[in-house]
mmCIF file of C-alpha atoms in Angstrom:
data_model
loop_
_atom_site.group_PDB
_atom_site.id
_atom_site.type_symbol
_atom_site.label_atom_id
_atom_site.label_comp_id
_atom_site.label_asym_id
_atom_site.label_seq_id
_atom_site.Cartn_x
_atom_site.Cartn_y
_atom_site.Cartn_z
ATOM 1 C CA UNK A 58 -12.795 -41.911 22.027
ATOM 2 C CA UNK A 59 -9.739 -40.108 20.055
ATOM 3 C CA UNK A 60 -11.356 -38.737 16.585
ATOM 4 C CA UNK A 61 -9.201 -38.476 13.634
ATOM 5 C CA UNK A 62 -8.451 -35.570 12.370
ATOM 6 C CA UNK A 63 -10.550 -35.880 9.258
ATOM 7 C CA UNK A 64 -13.936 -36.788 11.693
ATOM 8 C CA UNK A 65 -13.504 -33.267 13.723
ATOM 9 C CA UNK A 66 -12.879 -31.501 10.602
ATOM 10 C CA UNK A 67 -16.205 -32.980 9.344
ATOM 11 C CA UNK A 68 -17.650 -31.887 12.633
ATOM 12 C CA UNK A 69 -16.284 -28.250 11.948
ATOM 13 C CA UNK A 70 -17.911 -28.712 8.272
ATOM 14 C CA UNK A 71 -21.232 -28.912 10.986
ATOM 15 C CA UNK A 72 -20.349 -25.899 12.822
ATOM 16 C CA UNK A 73 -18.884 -27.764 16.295
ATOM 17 C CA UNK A 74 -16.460 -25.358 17.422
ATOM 18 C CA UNK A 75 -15.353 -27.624 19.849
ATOM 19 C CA UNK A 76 -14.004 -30.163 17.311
ATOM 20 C CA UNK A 77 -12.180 -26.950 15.832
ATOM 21 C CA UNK A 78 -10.919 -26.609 19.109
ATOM 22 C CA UNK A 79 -9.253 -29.636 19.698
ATOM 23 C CA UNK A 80 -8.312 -29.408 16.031
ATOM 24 C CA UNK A 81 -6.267 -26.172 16.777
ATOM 25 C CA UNK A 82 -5.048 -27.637 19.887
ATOM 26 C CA UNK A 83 -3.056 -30.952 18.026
ATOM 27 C CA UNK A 84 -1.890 -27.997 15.611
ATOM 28 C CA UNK A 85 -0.934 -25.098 17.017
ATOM 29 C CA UNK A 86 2.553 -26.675 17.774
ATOM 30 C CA UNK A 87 3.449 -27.926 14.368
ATOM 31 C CA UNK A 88 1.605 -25.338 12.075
ATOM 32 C CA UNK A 89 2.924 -22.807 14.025
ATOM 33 C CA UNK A 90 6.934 -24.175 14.017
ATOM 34 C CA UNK A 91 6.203 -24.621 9.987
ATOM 35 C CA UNK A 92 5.035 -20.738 10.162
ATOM 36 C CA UNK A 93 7.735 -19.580 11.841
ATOM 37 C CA UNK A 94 10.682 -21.559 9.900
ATOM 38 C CA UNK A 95 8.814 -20.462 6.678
ATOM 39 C CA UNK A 96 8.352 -16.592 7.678
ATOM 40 C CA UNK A 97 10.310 -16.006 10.628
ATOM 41 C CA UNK A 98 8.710 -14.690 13.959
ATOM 42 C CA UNK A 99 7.527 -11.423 13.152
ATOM 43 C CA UNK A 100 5.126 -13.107 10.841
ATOM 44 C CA UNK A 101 4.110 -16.060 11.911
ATOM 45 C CA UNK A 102 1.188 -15.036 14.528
ATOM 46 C CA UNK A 103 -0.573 -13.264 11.836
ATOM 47 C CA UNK A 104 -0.626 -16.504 9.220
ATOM 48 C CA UNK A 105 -1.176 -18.252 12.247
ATOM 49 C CA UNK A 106 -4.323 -16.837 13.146
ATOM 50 C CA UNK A 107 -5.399 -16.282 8.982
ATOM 51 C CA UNK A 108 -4.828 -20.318 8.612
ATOM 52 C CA UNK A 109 -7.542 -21.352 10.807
ATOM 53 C CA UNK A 110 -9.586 -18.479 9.378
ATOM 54 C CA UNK A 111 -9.034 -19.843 5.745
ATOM 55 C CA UNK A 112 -9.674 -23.692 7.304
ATOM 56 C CA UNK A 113 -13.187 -22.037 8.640
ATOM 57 C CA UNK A 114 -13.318 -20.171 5.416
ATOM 58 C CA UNK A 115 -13.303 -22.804 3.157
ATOM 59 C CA UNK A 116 -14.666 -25.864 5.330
ATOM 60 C CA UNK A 117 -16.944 -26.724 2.772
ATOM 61 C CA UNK A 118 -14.191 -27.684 0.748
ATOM 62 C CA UNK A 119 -12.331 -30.013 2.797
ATOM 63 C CA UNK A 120 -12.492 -33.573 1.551
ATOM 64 C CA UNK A 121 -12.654 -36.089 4.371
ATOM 65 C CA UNK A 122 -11.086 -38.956 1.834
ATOM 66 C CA UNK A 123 -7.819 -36.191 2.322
ATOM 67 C CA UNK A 124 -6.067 -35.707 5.334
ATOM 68 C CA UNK A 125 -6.460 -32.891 7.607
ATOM 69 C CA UNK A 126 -2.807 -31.760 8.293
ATOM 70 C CA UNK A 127 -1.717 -32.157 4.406
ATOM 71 C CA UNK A 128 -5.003 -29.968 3.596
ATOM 72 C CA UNK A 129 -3.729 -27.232 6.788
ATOM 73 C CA UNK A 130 -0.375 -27.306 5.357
ATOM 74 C CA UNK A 131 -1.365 -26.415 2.115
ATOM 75 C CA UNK A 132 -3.186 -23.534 2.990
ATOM 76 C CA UNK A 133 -0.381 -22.287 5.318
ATOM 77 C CA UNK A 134 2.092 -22.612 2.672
ATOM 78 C CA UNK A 135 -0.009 -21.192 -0.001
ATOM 79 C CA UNK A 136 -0.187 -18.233 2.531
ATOM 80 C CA UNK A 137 3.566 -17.942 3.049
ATOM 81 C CA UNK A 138 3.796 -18.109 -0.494
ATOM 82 C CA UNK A 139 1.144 -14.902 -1.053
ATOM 83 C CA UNK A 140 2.772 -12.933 1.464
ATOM 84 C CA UNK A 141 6.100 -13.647 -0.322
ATOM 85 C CA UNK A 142 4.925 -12.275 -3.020
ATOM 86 C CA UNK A 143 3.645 -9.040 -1.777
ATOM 87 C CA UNK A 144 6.469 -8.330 0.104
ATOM 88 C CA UNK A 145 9.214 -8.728 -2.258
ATOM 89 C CA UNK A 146 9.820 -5.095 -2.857
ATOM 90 C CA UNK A 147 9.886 -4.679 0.960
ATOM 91 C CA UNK A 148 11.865 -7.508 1.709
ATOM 92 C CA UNK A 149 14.689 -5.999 -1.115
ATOM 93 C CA UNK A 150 14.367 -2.890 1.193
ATOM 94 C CA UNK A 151 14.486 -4.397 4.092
ATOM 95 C CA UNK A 152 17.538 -6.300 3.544
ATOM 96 C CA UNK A 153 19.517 -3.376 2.620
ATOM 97 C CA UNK A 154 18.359 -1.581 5.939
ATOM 98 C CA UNK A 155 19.129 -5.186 7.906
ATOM 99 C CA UNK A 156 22.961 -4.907 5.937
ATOM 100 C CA UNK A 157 23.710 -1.329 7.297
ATOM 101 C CA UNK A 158 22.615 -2.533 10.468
ATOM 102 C CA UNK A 159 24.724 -5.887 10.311
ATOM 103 C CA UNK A 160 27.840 -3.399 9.778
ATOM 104 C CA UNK A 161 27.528 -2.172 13.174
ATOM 105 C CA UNK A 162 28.943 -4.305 16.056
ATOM 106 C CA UNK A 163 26.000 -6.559 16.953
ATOM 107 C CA UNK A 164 25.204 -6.440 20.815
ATOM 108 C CA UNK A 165 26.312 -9.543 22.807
ATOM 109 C CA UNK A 166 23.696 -12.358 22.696
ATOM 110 C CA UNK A 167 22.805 -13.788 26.355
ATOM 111 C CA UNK A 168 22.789 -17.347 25.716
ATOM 112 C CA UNK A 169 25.248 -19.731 23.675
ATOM 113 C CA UNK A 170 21.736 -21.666 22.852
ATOM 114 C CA UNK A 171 20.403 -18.539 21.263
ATOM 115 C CA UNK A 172 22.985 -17.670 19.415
ATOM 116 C CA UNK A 173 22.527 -21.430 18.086
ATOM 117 C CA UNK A 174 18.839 -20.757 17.726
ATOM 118 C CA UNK A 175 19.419 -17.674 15.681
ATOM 119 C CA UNK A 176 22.743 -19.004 13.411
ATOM 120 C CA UNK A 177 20.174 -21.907 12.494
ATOM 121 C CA UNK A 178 17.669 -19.482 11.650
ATOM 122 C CA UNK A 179 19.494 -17.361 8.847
ATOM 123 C CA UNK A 180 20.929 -20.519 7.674
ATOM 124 C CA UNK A 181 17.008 -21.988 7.129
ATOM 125 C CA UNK A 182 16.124 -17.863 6.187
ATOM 126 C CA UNK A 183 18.921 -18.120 3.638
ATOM 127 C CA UNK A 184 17.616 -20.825 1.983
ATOM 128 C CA UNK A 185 16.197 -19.853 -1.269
ATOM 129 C CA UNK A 186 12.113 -20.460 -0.471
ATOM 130 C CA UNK A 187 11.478 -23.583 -2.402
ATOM 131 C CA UNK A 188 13.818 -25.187 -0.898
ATOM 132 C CA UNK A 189 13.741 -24.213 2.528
ATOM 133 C CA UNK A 190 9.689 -25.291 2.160
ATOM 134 C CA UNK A 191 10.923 -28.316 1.342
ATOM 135 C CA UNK A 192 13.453 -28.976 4.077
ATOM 136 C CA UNK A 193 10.750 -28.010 7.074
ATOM 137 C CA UNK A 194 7.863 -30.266 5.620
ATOM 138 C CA UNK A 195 10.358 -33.211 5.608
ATOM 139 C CA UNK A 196 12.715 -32.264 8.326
ATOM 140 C CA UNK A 197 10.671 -30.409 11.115
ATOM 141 C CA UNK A 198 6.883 -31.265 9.881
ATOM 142 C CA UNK A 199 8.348 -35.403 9.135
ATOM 143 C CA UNK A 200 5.834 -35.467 5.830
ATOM 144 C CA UNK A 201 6.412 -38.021 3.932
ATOM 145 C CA UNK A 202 7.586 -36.831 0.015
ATOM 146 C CA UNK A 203 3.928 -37.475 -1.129
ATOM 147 C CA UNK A 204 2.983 -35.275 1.379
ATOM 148 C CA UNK A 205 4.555 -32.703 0.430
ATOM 149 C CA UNK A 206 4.204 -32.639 -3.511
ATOM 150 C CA UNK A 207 0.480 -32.627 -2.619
ATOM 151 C CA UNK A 208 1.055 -29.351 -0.678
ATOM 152 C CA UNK A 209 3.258 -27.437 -2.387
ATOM 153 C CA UNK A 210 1.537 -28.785 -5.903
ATOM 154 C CA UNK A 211 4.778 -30.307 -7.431
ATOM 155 C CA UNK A 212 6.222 -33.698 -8.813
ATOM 156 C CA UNK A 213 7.442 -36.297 -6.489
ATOM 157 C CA UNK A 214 10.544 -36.283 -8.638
ATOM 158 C CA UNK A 215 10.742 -32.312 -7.803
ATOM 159 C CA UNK A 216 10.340 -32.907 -3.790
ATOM 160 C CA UNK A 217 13.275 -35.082 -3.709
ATOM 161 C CA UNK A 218 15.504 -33.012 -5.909
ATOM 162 C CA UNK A 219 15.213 -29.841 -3.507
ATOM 163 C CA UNK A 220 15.224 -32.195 -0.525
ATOM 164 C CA UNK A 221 18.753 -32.971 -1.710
ATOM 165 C CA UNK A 222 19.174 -29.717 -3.039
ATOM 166 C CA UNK A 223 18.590 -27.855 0.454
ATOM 167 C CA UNK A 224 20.568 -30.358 2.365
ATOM 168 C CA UNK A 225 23.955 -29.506 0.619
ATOM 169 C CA UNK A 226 23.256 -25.882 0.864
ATOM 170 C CA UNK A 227 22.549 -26.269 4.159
ATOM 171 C CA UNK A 228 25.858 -28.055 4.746
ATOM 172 C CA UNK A 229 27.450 -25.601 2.894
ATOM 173 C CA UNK A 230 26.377 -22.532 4.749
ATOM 174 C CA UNK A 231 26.760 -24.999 8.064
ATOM 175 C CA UNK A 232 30.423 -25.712 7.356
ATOM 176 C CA UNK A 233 31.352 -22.042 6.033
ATOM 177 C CA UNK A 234 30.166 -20.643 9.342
ATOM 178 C CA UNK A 235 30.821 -23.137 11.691
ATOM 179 C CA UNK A 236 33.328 -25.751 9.629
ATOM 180 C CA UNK A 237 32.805 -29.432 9.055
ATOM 181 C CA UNK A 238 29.619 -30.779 9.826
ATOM 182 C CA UNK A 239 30.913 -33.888 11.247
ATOM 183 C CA UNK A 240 32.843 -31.996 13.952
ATOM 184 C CA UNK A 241 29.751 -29.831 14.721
ATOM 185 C CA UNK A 242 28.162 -32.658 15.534
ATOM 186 C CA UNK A 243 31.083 -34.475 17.888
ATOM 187 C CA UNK A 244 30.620 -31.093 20.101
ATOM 188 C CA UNK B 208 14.165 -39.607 13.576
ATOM 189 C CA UNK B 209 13.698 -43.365 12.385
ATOM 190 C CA UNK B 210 16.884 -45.368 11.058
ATOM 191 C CA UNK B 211 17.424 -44.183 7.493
ATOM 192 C CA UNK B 212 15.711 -45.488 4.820
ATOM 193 C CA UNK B 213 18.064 -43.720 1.736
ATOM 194 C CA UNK B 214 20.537 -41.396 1.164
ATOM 195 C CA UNK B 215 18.468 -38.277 1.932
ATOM 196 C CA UNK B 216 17.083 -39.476 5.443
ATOM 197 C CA UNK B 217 21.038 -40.351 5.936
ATOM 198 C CA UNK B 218 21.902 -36.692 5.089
ATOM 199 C CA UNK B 219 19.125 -35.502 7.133
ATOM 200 C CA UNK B 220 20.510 -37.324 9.714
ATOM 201 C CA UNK B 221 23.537 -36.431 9.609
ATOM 202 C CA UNK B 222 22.571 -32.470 9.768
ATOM 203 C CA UNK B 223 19.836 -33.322 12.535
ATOM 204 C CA UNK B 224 22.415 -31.824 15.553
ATOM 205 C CA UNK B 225 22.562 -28.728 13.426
ATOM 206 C CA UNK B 226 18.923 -28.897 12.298
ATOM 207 C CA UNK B 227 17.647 -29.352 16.278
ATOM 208 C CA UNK B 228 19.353 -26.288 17.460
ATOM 209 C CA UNK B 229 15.896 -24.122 15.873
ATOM 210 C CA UNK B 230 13.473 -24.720 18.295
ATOM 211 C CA UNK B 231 10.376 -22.924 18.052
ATOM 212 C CA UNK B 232 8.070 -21.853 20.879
ATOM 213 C CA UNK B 233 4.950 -22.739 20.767
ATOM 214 C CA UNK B 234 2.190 -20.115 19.979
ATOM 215 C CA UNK B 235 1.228 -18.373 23.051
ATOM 216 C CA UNK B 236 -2.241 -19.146 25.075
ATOM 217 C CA UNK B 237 -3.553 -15.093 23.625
ATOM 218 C CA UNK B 238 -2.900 -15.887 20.430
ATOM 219 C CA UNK B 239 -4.367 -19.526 20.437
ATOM 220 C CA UNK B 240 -7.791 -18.253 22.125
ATOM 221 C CA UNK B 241 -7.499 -15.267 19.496
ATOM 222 C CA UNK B 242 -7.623 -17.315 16.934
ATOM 223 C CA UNK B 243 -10.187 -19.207 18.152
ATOM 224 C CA UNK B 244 -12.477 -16.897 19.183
ATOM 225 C CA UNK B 245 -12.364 -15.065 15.314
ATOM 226 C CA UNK B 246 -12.180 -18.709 13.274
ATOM 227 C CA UNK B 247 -15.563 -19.769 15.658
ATOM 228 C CA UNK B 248 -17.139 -16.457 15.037
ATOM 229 C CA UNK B 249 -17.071 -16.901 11.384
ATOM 230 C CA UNK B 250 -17.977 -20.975 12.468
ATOM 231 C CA UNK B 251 -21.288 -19.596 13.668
ATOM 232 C CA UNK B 252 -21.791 -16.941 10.909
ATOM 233 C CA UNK B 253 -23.971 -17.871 7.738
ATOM 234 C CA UNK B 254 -22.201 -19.338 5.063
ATOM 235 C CA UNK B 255 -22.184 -17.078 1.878
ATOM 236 C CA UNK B 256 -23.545 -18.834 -0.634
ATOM 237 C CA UNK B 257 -21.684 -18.646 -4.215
ATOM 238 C CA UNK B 258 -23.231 -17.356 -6.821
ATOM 239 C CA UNK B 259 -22.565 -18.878 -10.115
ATOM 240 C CA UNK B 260 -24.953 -16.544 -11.846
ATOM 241 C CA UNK B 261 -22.029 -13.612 -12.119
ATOM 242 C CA UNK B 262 -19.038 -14.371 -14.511
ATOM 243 C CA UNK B 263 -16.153 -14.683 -12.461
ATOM 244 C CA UNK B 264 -13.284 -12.755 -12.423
ATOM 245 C CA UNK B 265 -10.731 -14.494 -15.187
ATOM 246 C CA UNK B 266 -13.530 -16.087 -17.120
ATOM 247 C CA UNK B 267 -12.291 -14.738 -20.254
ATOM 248 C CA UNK B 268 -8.839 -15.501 -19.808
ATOM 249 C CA UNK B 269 -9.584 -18.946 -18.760
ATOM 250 C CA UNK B 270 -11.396 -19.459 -21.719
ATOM 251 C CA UNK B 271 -8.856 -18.025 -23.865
ATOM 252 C CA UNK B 272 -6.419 -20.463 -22.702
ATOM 253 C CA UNK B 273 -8.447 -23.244 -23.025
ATOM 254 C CA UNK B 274 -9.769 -21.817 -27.065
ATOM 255 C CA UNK B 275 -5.265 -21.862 -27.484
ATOM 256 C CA UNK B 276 -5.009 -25.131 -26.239
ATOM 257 C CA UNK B 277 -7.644 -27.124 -28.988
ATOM 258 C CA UNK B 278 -6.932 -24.699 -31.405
ATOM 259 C CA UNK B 279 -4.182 -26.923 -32.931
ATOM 260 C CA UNK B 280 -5.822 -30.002 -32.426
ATOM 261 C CA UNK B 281 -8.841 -28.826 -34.248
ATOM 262 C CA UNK B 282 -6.980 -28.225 -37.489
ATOM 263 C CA UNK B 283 -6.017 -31.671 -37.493
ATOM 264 C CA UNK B 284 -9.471 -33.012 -36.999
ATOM 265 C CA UNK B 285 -10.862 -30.722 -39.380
ATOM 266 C CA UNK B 286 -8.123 -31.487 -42.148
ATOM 267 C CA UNK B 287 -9.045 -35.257 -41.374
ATOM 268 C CA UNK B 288 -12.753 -34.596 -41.725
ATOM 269 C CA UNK B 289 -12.522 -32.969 -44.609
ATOM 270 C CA UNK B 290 -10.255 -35.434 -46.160
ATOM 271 C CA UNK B 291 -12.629 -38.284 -45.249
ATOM 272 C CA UNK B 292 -15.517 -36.426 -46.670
ATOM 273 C CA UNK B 293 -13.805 -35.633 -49.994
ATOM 274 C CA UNK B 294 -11.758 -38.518 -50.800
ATOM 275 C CA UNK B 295 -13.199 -41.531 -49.078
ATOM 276 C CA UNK B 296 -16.632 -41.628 -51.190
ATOM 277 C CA UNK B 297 -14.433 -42.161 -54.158
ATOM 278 C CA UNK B 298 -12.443 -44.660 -52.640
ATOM 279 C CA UNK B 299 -15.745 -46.901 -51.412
ATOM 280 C CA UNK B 300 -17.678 -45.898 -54.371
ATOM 281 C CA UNK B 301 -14.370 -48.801 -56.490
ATOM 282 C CA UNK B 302 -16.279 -51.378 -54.323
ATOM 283 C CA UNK B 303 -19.859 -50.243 -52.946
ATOM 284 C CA UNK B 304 -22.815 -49.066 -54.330
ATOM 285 C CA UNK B 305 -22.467 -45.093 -54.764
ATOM 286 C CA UNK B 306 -25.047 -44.032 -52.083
ATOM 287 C CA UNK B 307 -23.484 -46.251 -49.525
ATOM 288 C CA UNK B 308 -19.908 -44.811 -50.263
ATOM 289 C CA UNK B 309 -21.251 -40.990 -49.608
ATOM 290 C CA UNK B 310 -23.306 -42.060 -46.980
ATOM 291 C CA UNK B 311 -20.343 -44.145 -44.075
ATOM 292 C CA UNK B 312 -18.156 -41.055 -44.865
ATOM 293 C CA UNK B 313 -20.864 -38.514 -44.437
ATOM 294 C CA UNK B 314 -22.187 -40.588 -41.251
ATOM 295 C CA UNK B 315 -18.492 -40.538 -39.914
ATOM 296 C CA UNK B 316 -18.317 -36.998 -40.111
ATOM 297 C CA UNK B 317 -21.521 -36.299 -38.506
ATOM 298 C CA UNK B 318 -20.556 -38.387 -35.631
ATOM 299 C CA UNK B 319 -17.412 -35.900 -35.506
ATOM 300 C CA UNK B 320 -18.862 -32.493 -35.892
ATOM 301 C CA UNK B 321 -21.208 -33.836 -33.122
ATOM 302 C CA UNK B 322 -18.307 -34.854 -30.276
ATOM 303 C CA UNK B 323 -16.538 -31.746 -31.150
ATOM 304 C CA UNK B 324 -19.515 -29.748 -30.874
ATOM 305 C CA UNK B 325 -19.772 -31.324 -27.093
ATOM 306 C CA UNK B 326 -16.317 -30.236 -26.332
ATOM 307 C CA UNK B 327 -16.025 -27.004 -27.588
ATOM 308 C CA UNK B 328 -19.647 -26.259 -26.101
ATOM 309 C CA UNK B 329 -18.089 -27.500 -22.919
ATOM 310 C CA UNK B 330 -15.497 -25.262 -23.089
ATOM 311 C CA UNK B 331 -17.367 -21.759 -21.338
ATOM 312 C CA UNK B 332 -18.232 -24.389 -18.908
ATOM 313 C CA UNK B 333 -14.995 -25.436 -17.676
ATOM 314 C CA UNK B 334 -13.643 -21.879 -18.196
ATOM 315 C CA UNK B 335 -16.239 -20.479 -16.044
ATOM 316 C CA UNK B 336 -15.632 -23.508 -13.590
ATOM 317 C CA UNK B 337 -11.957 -22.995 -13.037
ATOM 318 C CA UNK B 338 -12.755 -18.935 -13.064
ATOM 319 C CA UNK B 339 -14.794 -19.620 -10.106
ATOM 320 C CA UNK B 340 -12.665 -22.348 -8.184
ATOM 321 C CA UNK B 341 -9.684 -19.869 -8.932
ATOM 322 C CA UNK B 342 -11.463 -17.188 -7.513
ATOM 323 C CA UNK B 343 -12.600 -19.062 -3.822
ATOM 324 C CA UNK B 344 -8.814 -20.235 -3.409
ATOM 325 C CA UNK B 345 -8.005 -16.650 -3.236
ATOM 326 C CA UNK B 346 -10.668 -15.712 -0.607
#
């Protein structure tokens, strides 16, 4: 029998670590892509790992009548959004250093797929954050908009604005580096 | 994705060939069993129980913001109050007895000073609450 995600978090509430188990396992994928679009790489495996501790953490808390992933999300995001915070000086001082090194010539990427995977990365990393939290709950995560004001703790109204919001900016970086969209998309 | 259902599922569309090009690996088997193994240690380890004998940390500022919020509010009521109390028994007392006109005012009144006793001895209460809540989301 396939348990909901609610029922093994209830069974986690009871200490079964193998309902947190299978739990991590219909996760790890999709909290993990949301980590690293939010993040980047370098980051990711540690908020990774401090999400589930924070869903053990605070198990007592979860409300069964909620669901599971907008409850994970939440916490994830809430996270991001710490760690953000801390590391604003260093991320100001990090992209200077990451400027000086963009000056030199950039060695050769092996794959026309990676440089793909990386262009779409500073586009989503150049998003300003609100937005680009937006964008991967609806985009990559497919939450619906109530989803996602429930996570990030905003109006419906709000969730559509920057959904809109992140789209054209998106488009704009899109067709600056890489020209129409539409003709991207032919290729 | 589904067939569009507005305008922004249309734009998200649109941008999907762009959007699909960030693929993200999945999070590899050490980390996964990493994870696991620390979130089922604490799974196993007693629960700490909270303690809502100690005031938490942002009690007072809680409370503060709570004191700013019916501050205004309580002028008002008080004004009213004391209007009721000090004009209304001459008003009645044109068309009841004189005890009677003192005594619905002063009855009214009581039955305010008593609700706004409840709420502003609830206040500390829902300070300390949110103190406390505000305190285990940052754990």
């Amino acid at each position: 029998m396939v348990r909901s995600d609610e029922d093994l978090m209830v069974r986690v509430q009871t200490g079964d670590e193998a309902a947190l188990e299978t739990l991590m396992g219909r996760f790890k994928g999709p909290l993990f892509g949301f980590l690293n679009r939010r993040v980047g790489a370098s980051a990711a495996d540690d908020l990774f790992q401090e999400s589930w501790i924070r869903v053990v953490k605070a198990r007592d808390r979860f409300d069964p009548r909620r669901r599971f992933s907008t409850w994970l999300f939440q916490i994830a995001n809430n996270l991001c959004r710490d760690r953000g915070r801390h590391l604003l000086v260093e991320a100001r001082h990090r992209d200077r250093v990451l400027g000086e090194a963009s000056a030199a010539p950039a060695p050769r990427p092996a794959t026309p797929a990676l440089t793909d995977r990386i262009d779409m990365a500073r586009h989503l990393a150049a998003l300003p954050d609100p937005l680009r939290e937006v964008l991967v709950l609806r985009y990559y995560q497919d939450l619906s908009e109530r989803e996602i004001a429930e996570i990030l703790g905003i109006p419906r109204g709000t969730v559509k604005s920057r959904a809109h919001a992140a789209v054209k900016a998106l488009r704009q970086q899109v067709e600056q580096h890489d020209g129409p969209v539409e003709e991207t998309r032919d290729a | 994705m589904r067939e569009p259902r507005n305008d922004l599922e249309a734009a998200l569309g649109e941008l999907a060939p762009i959007l699909e090009r960030d693929t993200v690996p999945e999070p590899s088997d050490a980390l996964v069993a990493a994870t696991l193994e620390r979130a089922s240690a604490l799974l196993h380890a007693p629960v700490p129980v909270p303690t809502h004998a100690e005031i938490p940390v942002g009690f007072k500022r809680e409370l503060a913001k709570l004191l700013a919020a019916v501050a205004l509010p309580l002028v008002f009521v008080l004004a009213w109050n004391a209007f009721i109390l000090l004009q209304l028994p001459g008003f009645l007392g044109a068309w009841l007895p004189e005890s009677l006109a003192w005594a619905l005012p002063a009855a009214y009144v009581l039955g305010a000073a008593g609700w706004l006793a409840l709420v502003f001895g609830s206040l500390p209460v829902v300070a300390h609450r949110r103190a406390w809540l505000r305190h285990q989301e940052a754990l």
